[in-house]
Coordinates of C-alpha atoms in Angstrom, one line a residue:
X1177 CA -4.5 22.7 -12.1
X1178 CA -6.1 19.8 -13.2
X1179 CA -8.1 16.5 -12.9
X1180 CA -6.7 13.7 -10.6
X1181 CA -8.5 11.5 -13.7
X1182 CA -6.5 11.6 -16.4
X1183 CA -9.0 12.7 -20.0
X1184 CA -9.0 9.0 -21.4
X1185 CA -10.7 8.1 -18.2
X1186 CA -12.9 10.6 -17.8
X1187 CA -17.2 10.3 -18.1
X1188 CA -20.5 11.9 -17.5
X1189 CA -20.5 11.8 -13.2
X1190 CA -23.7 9.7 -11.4
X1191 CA -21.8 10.4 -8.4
X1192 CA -20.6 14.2 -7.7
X1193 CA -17.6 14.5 -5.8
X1194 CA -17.2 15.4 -2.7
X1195 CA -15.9 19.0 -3.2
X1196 CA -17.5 21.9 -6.0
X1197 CA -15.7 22.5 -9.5
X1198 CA -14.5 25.9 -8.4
X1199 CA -12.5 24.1 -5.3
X1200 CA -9.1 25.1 -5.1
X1201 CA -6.7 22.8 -2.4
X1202 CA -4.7 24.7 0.0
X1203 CA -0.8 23.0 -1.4
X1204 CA 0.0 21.5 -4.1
X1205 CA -0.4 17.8 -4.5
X1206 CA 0.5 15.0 -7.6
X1207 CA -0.6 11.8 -9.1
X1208 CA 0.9 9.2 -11.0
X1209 CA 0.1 9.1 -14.9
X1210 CA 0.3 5.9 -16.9
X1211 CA 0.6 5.4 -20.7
X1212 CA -3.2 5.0 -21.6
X1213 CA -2.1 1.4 -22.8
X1214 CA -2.2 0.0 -19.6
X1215 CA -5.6 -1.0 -18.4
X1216 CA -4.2 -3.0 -15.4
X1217 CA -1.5 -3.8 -12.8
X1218 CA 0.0 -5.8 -10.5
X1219 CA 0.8 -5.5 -6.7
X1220 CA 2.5 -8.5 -5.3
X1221 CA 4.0 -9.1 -1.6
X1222 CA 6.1 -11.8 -1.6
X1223 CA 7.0 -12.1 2.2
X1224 CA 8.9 -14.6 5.1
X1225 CA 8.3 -14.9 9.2
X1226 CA 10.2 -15.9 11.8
X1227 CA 10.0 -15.8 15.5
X1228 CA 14.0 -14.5 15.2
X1229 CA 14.6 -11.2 14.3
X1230 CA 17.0 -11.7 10.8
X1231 CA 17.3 -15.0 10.5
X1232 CA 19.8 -16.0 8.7
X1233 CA 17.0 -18.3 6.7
X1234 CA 15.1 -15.4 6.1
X1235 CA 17.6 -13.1 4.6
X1236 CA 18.7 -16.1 2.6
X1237 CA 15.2 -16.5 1.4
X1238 CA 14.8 -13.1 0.3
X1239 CA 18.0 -13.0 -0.9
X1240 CA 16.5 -15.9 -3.5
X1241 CA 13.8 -13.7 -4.7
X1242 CA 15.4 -11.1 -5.3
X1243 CA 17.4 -12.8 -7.9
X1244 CA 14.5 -14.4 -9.3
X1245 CA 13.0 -11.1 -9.4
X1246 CA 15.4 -10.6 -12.3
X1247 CA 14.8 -13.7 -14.5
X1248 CA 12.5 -13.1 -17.9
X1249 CA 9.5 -10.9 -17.4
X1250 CA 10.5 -10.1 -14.0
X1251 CA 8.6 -6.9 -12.2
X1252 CA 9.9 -3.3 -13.6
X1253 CA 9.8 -2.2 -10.3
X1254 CA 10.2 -4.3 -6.3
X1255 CA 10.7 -2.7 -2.9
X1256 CA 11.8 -4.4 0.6
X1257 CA 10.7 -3.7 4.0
X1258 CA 10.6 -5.2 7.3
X1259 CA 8.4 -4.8 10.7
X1260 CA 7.5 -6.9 13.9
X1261 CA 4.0 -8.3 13.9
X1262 CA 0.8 -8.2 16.3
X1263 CA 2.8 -11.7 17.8
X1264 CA 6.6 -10.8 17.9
X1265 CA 7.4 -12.0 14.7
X1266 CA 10.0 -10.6 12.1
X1267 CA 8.4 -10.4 8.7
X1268 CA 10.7 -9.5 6.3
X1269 CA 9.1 -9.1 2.4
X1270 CA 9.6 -7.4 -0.8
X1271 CA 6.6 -5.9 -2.9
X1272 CA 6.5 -6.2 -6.8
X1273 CA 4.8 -4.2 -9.9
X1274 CA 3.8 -4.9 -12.9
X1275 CA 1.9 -3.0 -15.3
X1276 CA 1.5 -6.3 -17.9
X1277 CA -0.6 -9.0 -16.4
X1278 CA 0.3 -11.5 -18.8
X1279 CA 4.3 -11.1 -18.0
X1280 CA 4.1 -11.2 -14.5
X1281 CA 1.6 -14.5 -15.0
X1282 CA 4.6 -16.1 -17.2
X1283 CA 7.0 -14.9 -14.6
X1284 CA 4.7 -16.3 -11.6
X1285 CA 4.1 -19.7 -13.0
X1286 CA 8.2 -20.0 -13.5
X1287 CA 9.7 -17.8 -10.1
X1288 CA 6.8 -17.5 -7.8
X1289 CA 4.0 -19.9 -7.6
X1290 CA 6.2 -22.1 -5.4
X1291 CA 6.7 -19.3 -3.2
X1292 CA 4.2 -20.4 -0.5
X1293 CA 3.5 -24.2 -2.0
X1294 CA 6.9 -26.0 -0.6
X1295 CA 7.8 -25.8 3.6
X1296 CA 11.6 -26.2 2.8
X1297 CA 13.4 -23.8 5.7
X1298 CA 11.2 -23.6 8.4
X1299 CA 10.3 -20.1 8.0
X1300 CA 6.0 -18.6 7.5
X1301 CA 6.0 -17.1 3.9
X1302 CA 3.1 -15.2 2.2
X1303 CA 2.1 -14.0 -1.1
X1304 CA -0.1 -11.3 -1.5
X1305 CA -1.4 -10.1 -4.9
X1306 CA -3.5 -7.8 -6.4
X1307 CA -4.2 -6.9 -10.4
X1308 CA -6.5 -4.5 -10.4
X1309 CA -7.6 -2.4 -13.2
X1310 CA -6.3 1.1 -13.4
X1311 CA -9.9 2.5 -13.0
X1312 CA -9.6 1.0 -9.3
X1313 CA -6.9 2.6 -7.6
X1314 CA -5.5 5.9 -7.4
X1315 CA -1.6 7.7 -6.2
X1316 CA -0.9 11.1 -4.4
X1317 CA 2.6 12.5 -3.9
X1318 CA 3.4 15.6 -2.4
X1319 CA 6.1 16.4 -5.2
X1320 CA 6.1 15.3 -8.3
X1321 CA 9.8 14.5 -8.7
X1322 CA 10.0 10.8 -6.7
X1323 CA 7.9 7.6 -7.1
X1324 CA 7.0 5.0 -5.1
X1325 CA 5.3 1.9 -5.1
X1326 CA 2.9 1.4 -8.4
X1327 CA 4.2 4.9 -9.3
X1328 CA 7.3 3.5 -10.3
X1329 CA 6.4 2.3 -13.7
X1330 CA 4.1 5.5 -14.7
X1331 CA 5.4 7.4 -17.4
X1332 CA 5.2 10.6 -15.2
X1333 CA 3.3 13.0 -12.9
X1334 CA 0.2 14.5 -13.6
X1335 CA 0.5 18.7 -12.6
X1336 CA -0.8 20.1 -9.4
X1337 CA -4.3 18.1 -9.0
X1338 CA -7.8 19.4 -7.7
X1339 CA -8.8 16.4 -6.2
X1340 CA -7.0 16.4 -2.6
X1341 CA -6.7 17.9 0.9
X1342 CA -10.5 17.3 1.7
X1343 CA -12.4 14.3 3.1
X1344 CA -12.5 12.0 0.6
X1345 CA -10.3 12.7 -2.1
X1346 CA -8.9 9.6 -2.2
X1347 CA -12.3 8.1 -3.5
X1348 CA -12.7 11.3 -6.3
X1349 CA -9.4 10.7 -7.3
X1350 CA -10.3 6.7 -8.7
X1351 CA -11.6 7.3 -12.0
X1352 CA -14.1 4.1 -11.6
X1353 CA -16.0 6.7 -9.0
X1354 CA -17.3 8.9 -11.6
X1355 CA -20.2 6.2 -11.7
X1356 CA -19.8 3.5 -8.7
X1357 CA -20.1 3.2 -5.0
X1358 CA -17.4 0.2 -5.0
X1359 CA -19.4 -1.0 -2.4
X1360 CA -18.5 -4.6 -0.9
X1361 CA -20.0 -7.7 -1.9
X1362 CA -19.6 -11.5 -1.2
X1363 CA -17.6 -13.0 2.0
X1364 CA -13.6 -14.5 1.6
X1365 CA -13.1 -17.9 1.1
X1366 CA -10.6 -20.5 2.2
X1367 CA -8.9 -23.2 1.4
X1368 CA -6.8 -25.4 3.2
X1369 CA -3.7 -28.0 2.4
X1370 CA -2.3 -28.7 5.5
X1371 CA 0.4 -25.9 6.6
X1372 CA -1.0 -23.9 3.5
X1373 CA -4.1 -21.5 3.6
X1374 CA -5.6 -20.0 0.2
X1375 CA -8.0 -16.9 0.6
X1376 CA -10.0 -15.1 -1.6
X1377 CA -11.3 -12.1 -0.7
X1378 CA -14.7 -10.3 -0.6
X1379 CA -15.8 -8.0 -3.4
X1380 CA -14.0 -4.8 -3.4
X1381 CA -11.3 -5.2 -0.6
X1382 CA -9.6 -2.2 -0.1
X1383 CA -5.4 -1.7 0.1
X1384 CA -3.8 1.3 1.0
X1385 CA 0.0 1.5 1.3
X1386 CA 0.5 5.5 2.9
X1387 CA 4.4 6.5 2.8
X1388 CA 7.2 9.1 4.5
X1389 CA 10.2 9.8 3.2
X1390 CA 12.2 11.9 5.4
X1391 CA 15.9 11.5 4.1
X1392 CA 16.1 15.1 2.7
X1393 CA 15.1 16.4 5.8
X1394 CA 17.9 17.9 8.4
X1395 CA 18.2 20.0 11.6
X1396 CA 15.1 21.4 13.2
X1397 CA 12.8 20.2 10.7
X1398 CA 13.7 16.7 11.4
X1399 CA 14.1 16.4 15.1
X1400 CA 10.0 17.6 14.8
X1401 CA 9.2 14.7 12.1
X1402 CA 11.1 12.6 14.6
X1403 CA 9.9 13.9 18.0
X1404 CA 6.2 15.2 17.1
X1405 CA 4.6 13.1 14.1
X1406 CA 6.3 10.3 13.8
X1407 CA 5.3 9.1 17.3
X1408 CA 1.7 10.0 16.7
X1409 CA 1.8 8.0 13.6
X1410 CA 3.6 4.8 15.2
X1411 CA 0.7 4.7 17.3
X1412 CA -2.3 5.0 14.6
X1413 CA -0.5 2.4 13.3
X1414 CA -0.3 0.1 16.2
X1415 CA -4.1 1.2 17.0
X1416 CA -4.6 -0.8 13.5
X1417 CA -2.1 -3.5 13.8
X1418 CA -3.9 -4.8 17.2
X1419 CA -7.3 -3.8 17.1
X1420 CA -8.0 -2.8 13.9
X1421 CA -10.8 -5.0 12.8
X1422 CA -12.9 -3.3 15.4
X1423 CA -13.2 -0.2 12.3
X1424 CA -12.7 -2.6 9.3
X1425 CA -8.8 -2.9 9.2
X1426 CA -7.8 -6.8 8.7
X1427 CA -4.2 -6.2 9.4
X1428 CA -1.7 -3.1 9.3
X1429 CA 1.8 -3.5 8.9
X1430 CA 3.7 -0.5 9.6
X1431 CA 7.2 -0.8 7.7
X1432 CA 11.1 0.4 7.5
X1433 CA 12.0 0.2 4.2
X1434 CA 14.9 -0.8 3.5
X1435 CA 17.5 -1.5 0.6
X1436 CA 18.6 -4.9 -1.3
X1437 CA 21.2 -5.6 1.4
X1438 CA 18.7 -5.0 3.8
X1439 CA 20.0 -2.3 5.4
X1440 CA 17.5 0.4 7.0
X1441 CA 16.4 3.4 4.8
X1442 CA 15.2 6.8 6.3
X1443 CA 11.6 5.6 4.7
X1444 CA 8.4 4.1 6.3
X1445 CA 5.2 3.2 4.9
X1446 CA 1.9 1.9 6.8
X1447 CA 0.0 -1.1 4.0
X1448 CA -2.8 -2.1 4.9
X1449 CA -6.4 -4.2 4.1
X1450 CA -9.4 -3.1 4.7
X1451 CA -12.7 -4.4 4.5
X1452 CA -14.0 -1.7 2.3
X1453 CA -12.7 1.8 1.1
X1454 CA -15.8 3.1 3.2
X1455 CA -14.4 1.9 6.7
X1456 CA -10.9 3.3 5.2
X1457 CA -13.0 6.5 4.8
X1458 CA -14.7 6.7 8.0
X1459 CA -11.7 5.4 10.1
X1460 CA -9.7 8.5 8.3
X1461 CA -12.2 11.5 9.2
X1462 CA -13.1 10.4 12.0
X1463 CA -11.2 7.8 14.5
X1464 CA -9.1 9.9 17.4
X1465 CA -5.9 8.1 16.5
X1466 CA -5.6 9.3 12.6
X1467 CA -7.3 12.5 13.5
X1468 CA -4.2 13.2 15.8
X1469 CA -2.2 11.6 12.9
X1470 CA -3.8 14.5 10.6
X1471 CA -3.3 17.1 13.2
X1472 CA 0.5 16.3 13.9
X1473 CA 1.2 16.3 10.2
X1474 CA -0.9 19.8 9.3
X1475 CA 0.6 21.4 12.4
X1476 CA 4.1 20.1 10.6
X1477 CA 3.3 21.5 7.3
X1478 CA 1.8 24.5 8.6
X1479 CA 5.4 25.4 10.4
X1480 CA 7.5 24.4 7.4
X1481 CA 5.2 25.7 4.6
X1482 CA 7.1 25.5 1.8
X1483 CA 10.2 24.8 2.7
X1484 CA 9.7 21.2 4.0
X1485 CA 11.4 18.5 2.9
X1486 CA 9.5 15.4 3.6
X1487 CA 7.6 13.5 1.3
X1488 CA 4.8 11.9 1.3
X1489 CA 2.6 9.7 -0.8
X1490 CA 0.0 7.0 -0.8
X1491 CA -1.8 4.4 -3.2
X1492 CA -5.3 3.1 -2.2
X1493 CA -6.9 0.2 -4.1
X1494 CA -10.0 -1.3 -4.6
X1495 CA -10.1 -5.0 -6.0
X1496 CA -12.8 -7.3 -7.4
X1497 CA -12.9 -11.0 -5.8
X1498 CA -11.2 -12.1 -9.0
X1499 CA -8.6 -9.8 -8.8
X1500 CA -7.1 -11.0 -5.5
X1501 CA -4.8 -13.7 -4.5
X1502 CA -3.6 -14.5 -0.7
X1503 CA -2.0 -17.6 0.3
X1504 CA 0.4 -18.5 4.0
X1505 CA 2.3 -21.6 4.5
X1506 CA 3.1 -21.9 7.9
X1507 CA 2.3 -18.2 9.4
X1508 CA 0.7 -17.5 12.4
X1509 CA -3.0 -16.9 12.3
X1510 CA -2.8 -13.1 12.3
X1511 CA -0.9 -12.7 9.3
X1512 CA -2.3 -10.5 6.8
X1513 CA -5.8 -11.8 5.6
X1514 CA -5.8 -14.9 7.8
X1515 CA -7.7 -12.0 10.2
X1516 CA -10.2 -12.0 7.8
X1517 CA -10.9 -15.3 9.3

């Protein structure tokens, strides 16, 4: 077993974690390791709305960045997913990583700046982007032999890690916690150009992007993913899509990914900002809707054991002002950070 912080990014503690050195966790758990060359990344939503569910605009749109996605210096790694919003609307978007700031910048300024800066179809489109540095964020997968998201372009998986099934694990496992609160600081500010709105966030915004996976699964095992968590987790997630800013959540988007055709995979993932990682915290241990989430899923693994077959995984994030990039051309005003507002 060893340290959710990989030994380059390792330093005297200020801040003790949350659990003793001799705590063992109850299952096995991963995390994402990078090549120590890589001090930061990039997350970046590129994303469309429509009051019609597939318009035809839409999946031509995406259809478009998808193919810029593979011009020079395009991301080593994108995803696509689709849900219906707090208002009805489709949103149908695909999320990119990098793990070289200064290709994705060349590839931005050629394929992606104009991405939200010309109304040419009709449709609401968004672009969401965060570089933060790899002190900031941290992965957990509950086998080590599938990536998601920013786990994509890691160069493996750490062994079975210490820092996990406890409150708070999420926060031991970022190596910048060793000696910061990653408090927030600062309000977000805007800037408008007619149909287009520019946001900059407060000081350490939080993003988490929590996943399931449940294409391996079969029989009894996944009529009770089907019939006795995933329900429970639908409505966590709608808790935080409609009324989420009453514990800190600025919008939740609860997503079927799917593939380049945009056909439906058996995968879902809940993204979602928050106004700090402490509200994330406290919404987690202690709101009824994700402590029935938690329940349904223990109650799940506790049947299943070792034997179960769906996966799970998450990234959380915690950006600097600096480090953030929002901007909506014609979306509704509870899109993403526009709640902020």
């Amino acid at each position: 077993m060893e340290s959710a912080i990989p030994a380059h990014l390792q330093c005297p503690r200020s801040r003790p974690r949350r659990v003793p050195d001799d705590y063992v966790p109850p299952y096995p758990s991963f995390v994402a390791r990078h090549a120590p060359t890589v001090q930061r990344v990039v997350m970046a939503y590129f994303g469309v709305q429509s009051p019609t569910p597939r318009a035809p605009a839409a999946e031509a749109a995406l259809a478009e960045l998808q193919q810029r996605f593979g011009a020079a210096n395009g991301p080593r790694h994108w995803d696509r997913a689709r849900y219906t919003d707090e208002a009805g609307h489709d949103n149908v978007f695909c999320t990119a990583y990098w793990d070289d700031p200064s290709r994705f910048d060349a590839w931005f300024a050629a394929h992606g700046r104009d991405w939200t800066r010309t109304a040419r179809d009709g449709l609401g489109r968004f672009t969401e982007i965060l570089q933060p540095d790899v002190r900031y964020y941290e992965t957990l997968f509950s086998s080590p032999d599938r990536s998601e998201g920013i786990a994509t372009l890691a160069t493996g998986m750490s062994d079975v890690v210490m820092e996990h099934a406890y409150w708070g694990g999420a926060r031991d496992r970022m190596p910048a916690s060793q000696t910061e609160a990653m408090e927030p600081s600062g309000e977000p500010r805007i800037e408008r150009d007619g149909a287009r709105t520019s946001i900059t966030g407060h000081g350490a915004l939080c993003l988490i992007r929590s996943g399931q996976d449940w294409s391996d699964t079969d029989g009894d095992e996944r009529r009770m993913y089907q019939h006795d968590v995933e329900p429970v987790l639908r409505q966590g997630m709608d808790f935080l899509r409609d009324r989420g800013l009453e514990v800190g959540c600025f919008a939740n988007r609860y997503v079927t990914v799917e593939d380049a055709a945009g056909r439906p995979l058996e995968k879902s993932y809940g993204m979602s900002w928050w106004k700090s990682l402490a509200k994330l915290e406290r919404w987690a241990e202690s709101h009824p809707t994700h402590v029935a989430i938690f329940g349904a899923a223990m109650k799940y693994l506790s049947t299943l054991g070792p034997a179960a077959k769906l996966r799970l995984y998450h990234e959380v994030t915690v950006a600097r002002a600096d480090e953030q990039f929002f901007e909506y051309l014609n979306c509704h005003p509870r899109t993403g950070m526009l709640r902020a507002l």
